[in-house]
XYZ file of C-alpha atoms in Angstrom:
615
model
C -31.608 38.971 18.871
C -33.660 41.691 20.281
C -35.124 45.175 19.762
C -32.975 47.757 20.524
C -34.554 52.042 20.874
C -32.536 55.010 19.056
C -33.461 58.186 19.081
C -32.160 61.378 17.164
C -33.021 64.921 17.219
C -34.003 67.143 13.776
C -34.707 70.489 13.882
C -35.888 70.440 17.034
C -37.754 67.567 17.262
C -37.053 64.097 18.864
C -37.312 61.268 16.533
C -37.895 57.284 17.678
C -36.432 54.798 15.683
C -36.586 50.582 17.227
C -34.077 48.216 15.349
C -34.421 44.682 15.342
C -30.024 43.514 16.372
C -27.728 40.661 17.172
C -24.897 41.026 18.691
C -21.689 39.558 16.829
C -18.051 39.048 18.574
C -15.484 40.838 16.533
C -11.550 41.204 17.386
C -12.278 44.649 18.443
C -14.677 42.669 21.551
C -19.443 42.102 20.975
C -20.479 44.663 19.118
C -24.223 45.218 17.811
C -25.382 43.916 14.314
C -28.268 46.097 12.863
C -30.545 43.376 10.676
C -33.756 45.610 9.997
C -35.592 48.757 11.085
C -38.585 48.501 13.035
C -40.162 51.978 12.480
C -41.387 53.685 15.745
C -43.062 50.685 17.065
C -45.423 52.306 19.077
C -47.857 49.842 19.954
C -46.012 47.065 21.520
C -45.273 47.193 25.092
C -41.096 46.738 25.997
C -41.825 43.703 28.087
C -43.090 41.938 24.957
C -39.730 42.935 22.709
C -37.732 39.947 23.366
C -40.884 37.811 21.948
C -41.529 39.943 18.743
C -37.494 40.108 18.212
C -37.546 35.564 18.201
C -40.854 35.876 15.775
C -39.779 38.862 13.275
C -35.884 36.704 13.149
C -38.517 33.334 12.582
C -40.005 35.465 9.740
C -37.179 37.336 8.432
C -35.499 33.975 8.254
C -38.317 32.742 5.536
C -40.233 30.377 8.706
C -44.128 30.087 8.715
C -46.063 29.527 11.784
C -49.495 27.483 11.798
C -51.345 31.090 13.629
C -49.776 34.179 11.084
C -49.371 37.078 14.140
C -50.704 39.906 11.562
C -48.369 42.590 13.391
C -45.406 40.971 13.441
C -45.974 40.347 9.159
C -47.186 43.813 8.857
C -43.524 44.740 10.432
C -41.681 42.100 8.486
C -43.580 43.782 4.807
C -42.634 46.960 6.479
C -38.888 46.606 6.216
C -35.941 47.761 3.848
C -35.874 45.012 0.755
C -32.325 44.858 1.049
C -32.493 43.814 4.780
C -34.253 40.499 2.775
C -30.801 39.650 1.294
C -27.970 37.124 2.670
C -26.103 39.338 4.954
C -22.163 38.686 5.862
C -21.204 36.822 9.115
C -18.443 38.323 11.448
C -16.018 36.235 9.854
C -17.425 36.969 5.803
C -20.285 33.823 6.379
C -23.365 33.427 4.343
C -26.637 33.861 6.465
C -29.158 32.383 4.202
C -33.194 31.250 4.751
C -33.332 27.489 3.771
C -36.510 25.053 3.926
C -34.813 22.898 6.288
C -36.798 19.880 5.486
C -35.428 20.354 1.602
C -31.651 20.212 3.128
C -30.134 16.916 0.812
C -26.473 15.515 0.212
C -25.862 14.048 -3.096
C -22.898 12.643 -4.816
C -20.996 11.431 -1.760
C -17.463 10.669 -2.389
C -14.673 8.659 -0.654
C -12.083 11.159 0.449
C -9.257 9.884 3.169
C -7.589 7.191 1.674
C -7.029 9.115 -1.667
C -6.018 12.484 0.080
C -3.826 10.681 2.137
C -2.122 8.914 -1.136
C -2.108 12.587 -2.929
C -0.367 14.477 0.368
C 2.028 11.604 0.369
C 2.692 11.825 -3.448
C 3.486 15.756 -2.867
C 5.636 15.097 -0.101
C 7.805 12.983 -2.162
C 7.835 15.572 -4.712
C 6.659 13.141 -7.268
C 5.251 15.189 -9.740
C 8.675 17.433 -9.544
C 10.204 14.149 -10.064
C 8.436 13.200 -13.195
C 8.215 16.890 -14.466
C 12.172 16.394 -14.747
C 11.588 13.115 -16.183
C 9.952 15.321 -19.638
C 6.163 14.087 -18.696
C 3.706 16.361 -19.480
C 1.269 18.046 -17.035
C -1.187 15.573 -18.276
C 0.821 12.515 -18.231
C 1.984 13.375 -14.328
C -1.423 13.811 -13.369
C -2.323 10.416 -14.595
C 0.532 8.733 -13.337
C -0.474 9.634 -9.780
C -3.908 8.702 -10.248
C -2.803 4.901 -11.565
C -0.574 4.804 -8.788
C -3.009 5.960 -6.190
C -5.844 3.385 -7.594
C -2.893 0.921 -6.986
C -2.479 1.707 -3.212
C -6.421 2.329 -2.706
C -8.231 0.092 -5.049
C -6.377 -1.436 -7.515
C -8.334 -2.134 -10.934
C -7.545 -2.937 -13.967
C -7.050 0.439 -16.875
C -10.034 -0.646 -17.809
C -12.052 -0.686 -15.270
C -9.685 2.695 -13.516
C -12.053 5.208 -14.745
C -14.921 4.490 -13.131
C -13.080 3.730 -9.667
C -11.372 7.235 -9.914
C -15.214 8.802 -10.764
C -16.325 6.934 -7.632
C -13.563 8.664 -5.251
C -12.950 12.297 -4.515
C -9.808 12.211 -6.728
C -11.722 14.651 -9.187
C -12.174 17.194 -6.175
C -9.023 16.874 -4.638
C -6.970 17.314 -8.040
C -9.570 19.767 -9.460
C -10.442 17.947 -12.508
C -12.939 16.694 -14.441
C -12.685 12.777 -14.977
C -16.385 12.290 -16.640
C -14.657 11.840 -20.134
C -11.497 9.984 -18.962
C -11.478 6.671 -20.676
C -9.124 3.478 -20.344
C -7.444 4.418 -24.112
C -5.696 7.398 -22.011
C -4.373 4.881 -19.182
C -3.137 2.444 -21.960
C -1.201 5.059 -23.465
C 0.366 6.520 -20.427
C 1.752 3.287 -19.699
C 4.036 3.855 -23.224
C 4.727 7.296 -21.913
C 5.907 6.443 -18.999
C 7.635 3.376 -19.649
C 10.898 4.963 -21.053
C 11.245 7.181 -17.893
C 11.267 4.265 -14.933
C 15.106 4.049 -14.522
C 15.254 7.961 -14.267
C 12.319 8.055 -12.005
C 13.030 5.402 -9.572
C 16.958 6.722 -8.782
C 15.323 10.320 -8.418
C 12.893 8.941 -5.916
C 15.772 7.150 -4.071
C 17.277 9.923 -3.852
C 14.214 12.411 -2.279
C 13.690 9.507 0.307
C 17.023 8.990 1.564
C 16.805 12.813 2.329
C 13.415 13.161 3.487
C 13.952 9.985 5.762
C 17.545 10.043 6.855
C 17.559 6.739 5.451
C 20.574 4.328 5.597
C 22.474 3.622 2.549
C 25.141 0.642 3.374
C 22.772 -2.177 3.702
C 20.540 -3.524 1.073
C 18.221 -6.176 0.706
C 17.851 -8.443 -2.231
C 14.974 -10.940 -3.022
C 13.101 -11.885 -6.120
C 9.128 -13.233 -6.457
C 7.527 -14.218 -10.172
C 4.017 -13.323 -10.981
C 1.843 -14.938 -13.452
C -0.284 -13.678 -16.342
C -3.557 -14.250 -17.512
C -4.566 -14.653 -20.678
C -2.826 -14.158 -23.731
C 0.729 -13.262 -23.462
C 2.020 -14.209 -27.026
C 3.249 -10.532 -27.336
C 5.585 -10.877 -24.586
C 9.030 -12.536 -24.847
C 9.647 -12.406 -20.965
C 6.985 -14.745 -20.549
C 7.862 -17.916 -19.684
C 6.939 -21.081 -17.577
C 9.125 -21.743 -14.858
C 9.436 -21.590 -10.730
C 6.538 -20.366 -9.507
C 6.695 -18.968 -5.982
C 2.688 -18.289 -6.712
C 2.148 -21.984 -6.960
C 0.947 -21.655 -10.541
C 3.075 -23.734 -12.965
C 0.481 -23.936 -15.438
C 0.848 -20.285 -16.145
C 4.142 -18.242 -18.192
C 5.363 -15.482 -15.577
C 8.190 -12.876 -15.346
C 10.807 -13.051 -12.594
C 10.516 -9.289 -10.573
C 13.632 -8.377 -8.418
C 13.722 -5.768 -5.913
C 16.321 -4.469 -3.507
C 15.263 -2.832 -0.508
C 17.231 -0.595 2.093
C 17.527 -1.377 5.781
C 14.038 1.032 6.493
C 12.157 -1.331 3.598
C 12.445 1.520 1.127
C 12.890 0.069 -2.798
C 16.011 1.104 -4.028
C 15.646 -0.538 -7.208
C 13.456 -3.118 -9.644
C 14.219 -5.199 -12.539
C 11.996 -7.577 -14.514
C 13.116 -10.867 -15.735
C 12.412 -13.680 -17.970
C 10.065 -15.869 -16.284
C 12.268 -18.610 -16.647
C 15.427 -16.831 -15.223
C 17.631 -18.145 -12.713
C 18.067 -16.252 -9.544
C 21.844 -16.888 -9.773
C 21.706 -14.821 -12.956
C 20.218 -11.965 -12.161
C 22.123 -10.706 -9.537
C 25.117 -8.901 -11.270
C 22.581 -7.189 -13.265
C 20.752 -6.366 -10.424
C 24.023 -4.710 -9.085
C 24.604 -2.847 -12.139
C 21.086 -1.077 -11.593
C 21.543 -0.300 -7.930
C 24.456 1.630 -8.899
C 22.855 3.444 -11.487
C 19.781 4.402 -9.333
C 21.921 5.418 -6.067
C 25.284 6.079 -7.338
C 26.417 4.111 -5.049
C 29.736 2.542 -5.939
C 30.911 0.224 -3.614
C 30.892 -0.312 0.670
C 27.837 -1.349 1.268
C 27.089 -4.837 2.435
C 24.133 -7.290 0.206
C 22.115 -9.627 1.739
C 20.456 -12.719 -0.678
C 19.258 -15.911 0.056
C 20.331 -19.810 -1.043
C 19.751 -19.249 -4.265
C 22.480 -16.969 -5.117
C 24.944 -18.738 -2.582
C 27.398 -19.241 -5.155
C 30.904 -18.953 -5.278
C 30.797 -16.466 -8.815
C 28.139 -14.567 -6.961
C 30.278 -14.130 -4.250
C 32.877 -12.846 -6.255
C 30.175 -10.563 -8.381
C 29.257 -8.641 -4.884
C 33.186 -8.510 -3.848
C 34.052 -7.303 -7.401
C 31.939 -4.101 -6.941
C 33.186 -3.224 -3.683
C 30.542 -4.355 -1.498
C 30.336 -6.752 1.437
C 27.830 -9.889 1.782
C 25.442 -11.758 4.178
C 24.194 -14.995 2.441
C 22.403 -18.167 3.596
C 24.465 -21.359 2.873
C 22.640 -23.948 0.236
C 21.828 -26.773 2.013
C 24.776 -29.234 1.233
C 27.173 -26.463 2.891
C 25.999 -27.612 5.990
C 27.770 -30.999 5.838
C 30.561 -29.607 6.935
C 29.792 -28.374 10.149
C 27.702 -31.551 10.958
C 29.429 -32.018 14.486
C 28.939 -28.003 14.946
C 25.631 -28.786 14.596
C 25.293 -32.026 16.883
C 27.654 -30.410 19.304
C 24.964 -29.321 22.283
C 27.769 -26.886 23.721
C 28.163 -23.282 22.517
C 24.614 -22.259 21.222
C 23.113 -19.039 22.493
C 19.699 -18.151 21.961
C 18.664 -15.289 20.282
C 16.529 -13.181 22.466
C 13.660 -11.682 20.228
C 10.438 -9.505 20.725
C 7.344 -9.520 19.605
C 5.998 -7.661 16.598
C 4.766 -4.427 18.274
C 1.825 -4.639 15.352
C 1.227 -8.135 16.950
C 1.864 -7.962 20.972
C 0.460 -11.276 21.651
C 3.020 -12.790 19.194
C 4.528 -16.162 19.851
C 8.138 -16.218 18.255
C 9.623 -19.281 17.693
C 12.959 -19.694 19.433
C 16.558 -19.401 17.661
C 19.948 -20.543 18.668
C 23.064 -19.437 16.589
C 26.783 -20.548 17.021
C 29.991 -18.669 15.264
C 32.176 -21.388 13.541
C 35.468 -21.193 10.821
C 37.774 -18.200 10.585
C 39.416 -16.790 7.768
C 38.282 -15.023 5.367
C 34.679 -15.991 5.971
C 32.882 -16.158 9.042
C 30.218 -19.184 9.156
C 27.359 -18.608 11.718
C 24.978 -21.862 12.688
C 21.549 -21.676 13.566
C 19.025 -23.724 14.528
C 15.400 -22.452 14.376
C 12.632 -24.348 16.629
C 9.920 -23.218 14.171
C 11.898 -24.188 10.655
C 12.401 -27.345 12.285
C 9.574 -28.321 12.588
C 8.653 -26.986 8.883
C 10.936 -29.102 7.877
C 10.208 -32.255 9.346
C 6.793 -32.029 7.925
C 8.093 -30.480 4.204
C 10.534 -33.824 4.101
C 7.714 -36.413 5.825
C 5.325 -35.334 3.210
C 7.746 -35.771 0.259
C 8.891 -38.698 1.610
C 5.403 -40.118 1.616
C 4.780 -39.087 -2.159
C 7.769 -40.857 -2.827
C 7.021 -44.258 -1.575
C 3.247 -43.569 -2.832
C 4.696 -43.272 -6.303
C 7.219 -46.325 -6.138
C 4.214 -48.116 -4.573
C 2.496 -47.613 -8.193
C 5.303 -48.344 -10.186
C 6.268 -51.402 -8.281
C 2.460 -52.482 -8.955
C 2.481 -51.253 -12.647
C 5.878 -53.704 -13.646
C 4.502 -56.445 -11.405
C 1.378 -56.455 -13.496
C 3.650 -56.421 -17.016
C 2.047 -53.079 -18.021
C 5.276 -51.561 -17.908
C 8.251 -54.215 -19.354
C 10.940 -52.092 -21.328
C 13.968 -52.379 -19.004
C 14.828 -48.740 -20.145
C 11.395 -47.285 -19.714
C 11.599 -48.490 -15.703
C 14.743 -47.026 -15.414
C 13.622 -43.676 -17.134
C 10.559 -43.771 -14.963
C 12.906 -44.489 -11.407
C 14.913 -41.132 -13.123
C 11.695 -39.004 -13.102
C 11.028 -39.647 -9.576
C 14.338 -38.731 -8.420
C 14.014 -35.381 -10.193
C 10.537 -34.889 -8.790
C 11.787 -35.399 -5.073
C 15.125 -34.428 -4.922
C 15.033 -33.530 -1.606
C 14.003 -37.111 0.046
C 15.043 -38.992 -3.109
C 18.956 -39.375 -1.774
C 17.512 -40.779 1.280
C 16.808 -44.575 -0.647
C 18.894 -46.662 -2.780
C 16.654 -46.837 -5.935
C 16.573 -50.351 -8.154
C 15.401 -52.097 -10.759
C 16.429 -56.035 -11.307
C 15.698 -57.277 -14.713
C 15.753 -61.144 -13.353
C 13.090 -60.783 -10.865
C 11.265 -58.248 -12.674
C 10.961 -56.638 -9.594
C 11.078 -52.634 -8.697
C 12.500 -51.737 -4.617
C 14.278 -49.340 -2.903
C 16.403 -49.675 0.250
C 16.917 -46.584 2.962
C 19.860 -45.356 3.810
C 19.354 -45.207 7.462
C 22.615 -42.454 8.227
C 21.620 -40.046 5.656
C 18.025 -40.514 7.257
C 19.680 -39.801 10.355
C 21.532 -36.981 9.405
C 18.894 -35.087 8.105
C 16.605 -35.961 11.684
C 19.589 -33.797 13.005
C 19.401 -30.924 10.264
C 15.759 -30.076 10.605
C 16.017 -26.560 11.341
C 19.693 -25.965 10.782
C 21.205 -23.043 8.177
C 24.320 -21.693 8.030
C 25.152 -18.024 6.898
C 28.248 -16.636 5.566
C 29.845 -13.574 5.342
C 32.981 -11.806 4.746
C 32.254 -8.809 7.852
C 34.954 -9.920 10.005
C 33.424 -6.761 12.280
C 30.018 -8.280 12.784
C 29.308 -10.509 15.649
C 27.003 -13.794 15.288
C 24.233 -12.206 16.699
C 24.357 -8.780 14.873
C 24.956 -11.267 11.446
C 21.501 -13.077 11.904
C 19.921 -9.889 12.819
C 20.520 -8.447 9.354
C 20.105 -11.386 7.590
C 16.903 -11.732 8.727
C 15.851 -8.617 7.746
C 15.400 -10.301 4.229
C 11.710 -10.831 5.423
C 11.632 -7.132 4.972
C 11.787 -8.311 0.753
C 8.861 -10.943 1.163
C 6.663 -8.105 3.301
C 7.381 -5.917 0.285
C 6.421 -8.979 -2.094
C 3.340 -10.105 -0.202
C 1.707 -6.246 -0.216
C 2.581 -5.867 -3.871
C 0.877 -8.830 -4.782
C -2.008 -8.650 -2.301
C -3.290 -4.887 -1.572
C -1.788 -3.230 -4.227
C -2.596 -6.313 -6.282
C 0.323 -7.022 -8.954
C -1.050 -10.416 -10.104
C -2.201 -11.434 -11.882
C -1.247 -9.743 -14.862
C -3.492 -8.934 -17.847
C -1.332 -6.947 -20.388
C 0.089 -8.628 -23.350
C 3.076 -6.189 -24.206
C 6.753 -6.607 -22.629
C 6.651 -2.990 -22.301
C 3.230 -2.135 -20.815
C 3.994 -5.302 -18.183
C 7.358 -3.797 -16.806
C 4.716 -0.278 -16.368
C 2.231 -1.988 -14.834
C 5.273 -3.880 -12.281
C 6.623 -0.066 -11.901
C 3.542 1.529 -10.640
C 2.803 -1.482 -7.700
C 6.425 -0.186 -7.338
C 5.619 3.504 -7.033
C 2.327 2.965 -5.104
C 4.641 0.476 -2.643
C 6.858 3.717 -2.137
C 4.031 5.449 -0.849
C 2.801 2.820 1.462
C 6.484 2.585 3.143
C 6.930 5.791 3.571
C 2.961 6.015 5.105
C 4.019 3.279 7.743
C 7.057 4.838 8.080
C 5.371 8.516 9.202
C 3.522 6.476 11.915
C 6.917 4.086 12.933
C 8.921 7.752 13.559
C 5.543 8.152 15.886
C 5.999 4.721 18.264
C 3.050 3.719 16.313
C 2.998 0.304 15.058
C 0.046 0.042 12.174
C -0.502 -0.931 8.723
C -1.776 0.898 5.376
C -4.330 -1.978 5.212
C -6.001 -0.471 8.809
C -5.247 2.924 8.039
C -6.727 2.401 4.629
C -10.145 0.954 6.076
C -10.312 3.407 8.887
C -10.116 6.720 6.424
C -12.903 5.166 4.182
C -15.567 7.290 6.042
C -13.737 10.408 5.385
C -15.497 12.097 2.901
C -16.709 14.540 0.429
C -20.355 15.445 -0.284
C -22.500 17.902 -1.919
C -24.963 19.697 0.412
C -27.956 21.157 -1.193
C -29.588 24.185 0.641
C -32.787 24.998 -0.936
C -33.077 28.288 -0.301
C -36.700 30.861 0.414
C -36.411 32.755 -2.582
C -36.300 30.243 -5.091
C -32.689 29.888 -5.182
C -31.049 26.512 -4.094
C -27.306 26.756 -2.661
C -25.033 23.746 -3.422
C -21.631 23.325 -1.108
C -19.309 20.864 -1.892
C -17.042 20.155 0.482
C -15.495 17.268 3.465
C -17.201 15.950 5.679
C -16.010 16.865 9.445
C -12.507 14.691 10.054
C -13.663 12.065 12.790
C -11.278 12.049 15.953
C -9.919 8.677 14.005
C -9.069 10.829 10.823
C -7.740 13.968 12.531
C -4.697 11.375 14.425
C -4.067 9.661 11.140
C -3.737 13.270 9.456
C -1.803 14.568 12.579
C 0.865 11.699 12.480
C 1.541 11.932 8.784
C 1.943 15.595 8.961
C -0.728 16.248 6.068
C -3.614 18.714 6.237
C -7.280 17.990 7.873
C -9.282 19.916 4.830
C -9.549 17.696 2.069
C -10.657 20.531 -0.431
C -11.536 24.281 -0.510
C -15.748 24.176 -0.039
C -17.392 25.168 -3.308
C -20.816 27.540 -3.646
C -23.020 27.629 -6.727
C -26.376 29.108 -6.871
C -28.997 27.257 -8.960
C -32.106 28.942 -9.347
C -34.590 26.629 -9.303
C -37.066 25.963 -12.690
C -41.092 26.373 -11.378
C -41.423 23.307 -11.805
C -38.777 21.973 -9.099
C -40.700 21.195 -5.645
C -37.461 21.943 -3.708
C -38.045 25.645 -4.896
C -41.144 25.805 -2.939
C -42.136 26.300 0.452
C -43.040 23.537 2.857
């Protein structure tokens, strides 16, 4: 600033004017900013103007000073009122006088991860998606809000409302959550419930476009997760396999099918007690509804729906397979397998998310012809897995005959039938090492033994790592075959970060149909952590929504509170400044920097508020 001399001429005489001015840069180049009028100014020297200009701005500006200078206040009483007022900046700003010791920030929000989830939600054109699935404005807004506590936070519908309160989900949607309560969650969930078929094949759709994603390969896997509780309500649940290692708990049997990128393609639920066999012409049956797909693609699965009317399910509908042999298929490449000649090792990379990465080492071998091909493998890691799965089982085994051998010895077990029923239950409890021994019971001696049979033993030494995989691609070569079959770890990824960060299990809901809900949003929230990961992959980046999620948690939104020197206080709610960190993550995934649109409100201050008055 500084103090700048006019002068005019009226009738003849020459008038002196001094105006206190700042000069601005405008598109047109600096120009000069009039903020007050100084009068004549006659008694202060021009070499002291650039000091009175810094102390009448200090004053203007609302500042005291410890010695008042009694010229420069009569000047600043001296001036236009209106000069007094918050004046525009160059660009439309807000110049106001503030006690700057007074400056606070209150209700601090968390802002990335959410935004991220919400840009990502848009970009999929979810809420077009559900708008032609008949949900209301309401009902879509809450939808993306239980999915996006799913892929941030995930919390029970109970405990949602006060997580979404605690985020900047309120600012970023413009709403007001302070009277949401769980009732509304619990009844979306029957809203939307109807809808998930038409939903997910819309979705498949948007990302197949949006991602030029492949559509002749698809994945198929299936996980159970358990409940909690009381599930009386709920005919799906039932006791049975438990890949969470929870027996004493009823489940339900999920499926999913993936595409070659690890995009879901489609879900079913299942009785917990559901054979995987089962499910997968059903499964089939959906994937065709949700992609129209009909036929010419080629399914991958595991063991456990090696079998033969499988087979013929997946050929019946057009499509091609890639399936792991069950275990007794091997058998009848046993020399294949003890043959050293015509192995060659698979040459594979680490994970770029992991460099330092040890992969274990495979070696695969094409045998029989017709109208399968049969690729071996032998895998230096699962070989080892399953020499210590069998030598562990093997020990229980001869633990438990241990016990009953003691048990008849000491006549506390002496029904002939009983012994026999109890040799029965061990063979169903390890099947897997149980064929390995001759188990016996002789009524004479009263005696319980077993004998080994040394060439199965044998055999299975030389099996310890082997699989065989089938298919009917006659156009495939061995290696390009256990390339795509191994992308079936793509399915247990998908499982592991459904049931970990976006926390599926357990499950607390009693109804069938508020269960397959909750299932579909870890399902809708897992669309928008692909598709995330996928944003950065396109980039060469190799990260995870876990780090991104962790690094964005500082990105946030605040309320600053300016208390102003008229008795006025200004409150701004805005984002915080993106960190260098933020500003790549937004760059990458294509999605704006500005969390929200700033805010203003004037307060004016009761008497009694100290922030109203000066320091």
């Amino acid at each position: 600033m500084f103090i700048k001399r006019t002068t005019r001429q009226v009738g003849g005489k020459t008038y002196v004017n001094h105006l206190l001015v700042e000069s601005v840069a405008t598109p047109q180049g600096p120009r000069h900013r009039t903020i007050c009028s100084l009068g004549s100014l006659a008694p202060a020297p021009e070499e002291e103007w650039r000091s009175l200009a810094r102390k009448l701005s200090a004053a203007l500006g609302g500042q005291t000073t410890l010695v008042p200078d009694p010229a420069v206040e009569a000047l600043v009483e001296g001036t236009h009122p209106a000069r007094h007022r918050p004046r525009p900046g160059p660009a439309g700003d807000e110049v106001v006088a503030i006690h700057a010791d007074q400056v606070r920030v209150e209700d601090v929000r968390e802002a990335g991860p959410v935004h991220v989830g919400h840009q990502l939600w848009h970009a999929l054109t979810l809420d077009t998606i559900l708008a032609e699935a008949g949900l209301s404005a309401r009902a879509r807004l809450l939808t993306e809000i239980m999915t996006l506590n799913r892929l941030v936070s995930p919390a029970s519908e109970h405990a949602m409302p006060d997580w979404i309160r605690r985020t900047a989900l309120g600012d970023i949607l413009g709403t007001d959550f302070a009277a949401l309560a769980d009732d509304a969650l619990y009844r979306n969930l029957d809203r939307l419930h109807p809808q998930r078929a038409r939903i997910e094949q819309a979705l498949a759709a948007r990302e197949r476009t949006l991602f030029n994603l492949d559509d002749t390969l698809y994945l198929y896997d299936l996980t159970s997760t358990y409940f909690e509780g009381q599930c009386s309500h709920n005919p799906q649940a039932r006791r049975g396999y438990s890949r969470d290692h929870r027996p004493d708990c009823k489940q339900v049997v999920v499926g999913l099918v993936l595409d070659r990128e690890g995009f879901p393609k489609a879900h079913e639920v299942f009785d917990g007690n559901r054979q995987d066999r089962t499910t997968l012409d059903e499964m089939l049956e959906a994937l065709e509804q949700r992609t129209g797909r009909r036929g010419g693609a080629t399914v991958v699965i595991d063991r456990g729906m090696a079998f033969a009317e499988n087979l013929a399910q997946i050929r019946a509908r057009g499509h091609h397979y890639i399936v792991a042999g069950r275990p007794a298929e091997r058998h009848e490449h046993l020399e294949a397998f003890e043959d050293a000649t015509g192995w060659t090792e698979i040459l594979r990379t680490p994970s770029p998310r992991n460099p330092g990465q040890k992969k274990t080492r495979v070696w695969i071998k094409r045998a029989g012809s017709g109208a399968e091909v049969h690729v071996l493998c032998r895998s230096e890691g699962r070989r080892e897995k399953d020499r210590a799965i069998r030598d562990t089982l093997e020990q229980r085994l001869l633990r438990d005959l241990t016990k009953l051998q003691a048990r008849v010895a000491r006549g506390r077990l002496r029904t002939p039938a009983k012994i026999h029923e109890a040799l029965g239950r061990l063979r169903e409890r390890y099947p897997r090492v149980a064929r390995y021994y001759a188990l016996a019971y002789d009524d004479a001696t009263r005696a319980v033994s077993w004998t080994a049979h040394a060439e199965l033993q044998t055999r299975a030494v030389h099996l310890d790592g082997a699989y065989l995989l089938r298919t009917d691609r006659q156009d495939l070569s061995e290696d390009e075959i256990w390339q795509l079959y191994i992308l079936l770890t793509r399915v247990e990824a998908a499982f592991r970060a459904m049931k970990s960060p976006l926390m599926e299990r357990p499950i607390f809901h009693h109804l069938e149909h508020r269960v397959q809900t909750h299932i579909f949003l870890c399902v809708l929230a897992y669309h928008l952590l692909v598709a995330i990961e996928k944003r950065f992959l396109d980039q060469g980046v190799h990260t995870s929504w876990a780090t991104l999620r962790e690094q964005l948690s500082t990105h946030q939104v605040v309320t600053v509170v300016l208390p102003a020197t008229r008795g006025q206080t200004l409150r701004i709610r805005k984002g915080s400044t993106p960190e260098a960190i933020h500003r790549e993550i937004y760059r990458t995934l294509k999605i704006p920097h500005e969390v929200m649109k700033p805010v203003k409100t004037w307060e004016r201050a009761a008497s009694h508020d100290s922030h109203s008055r000066p320091a």
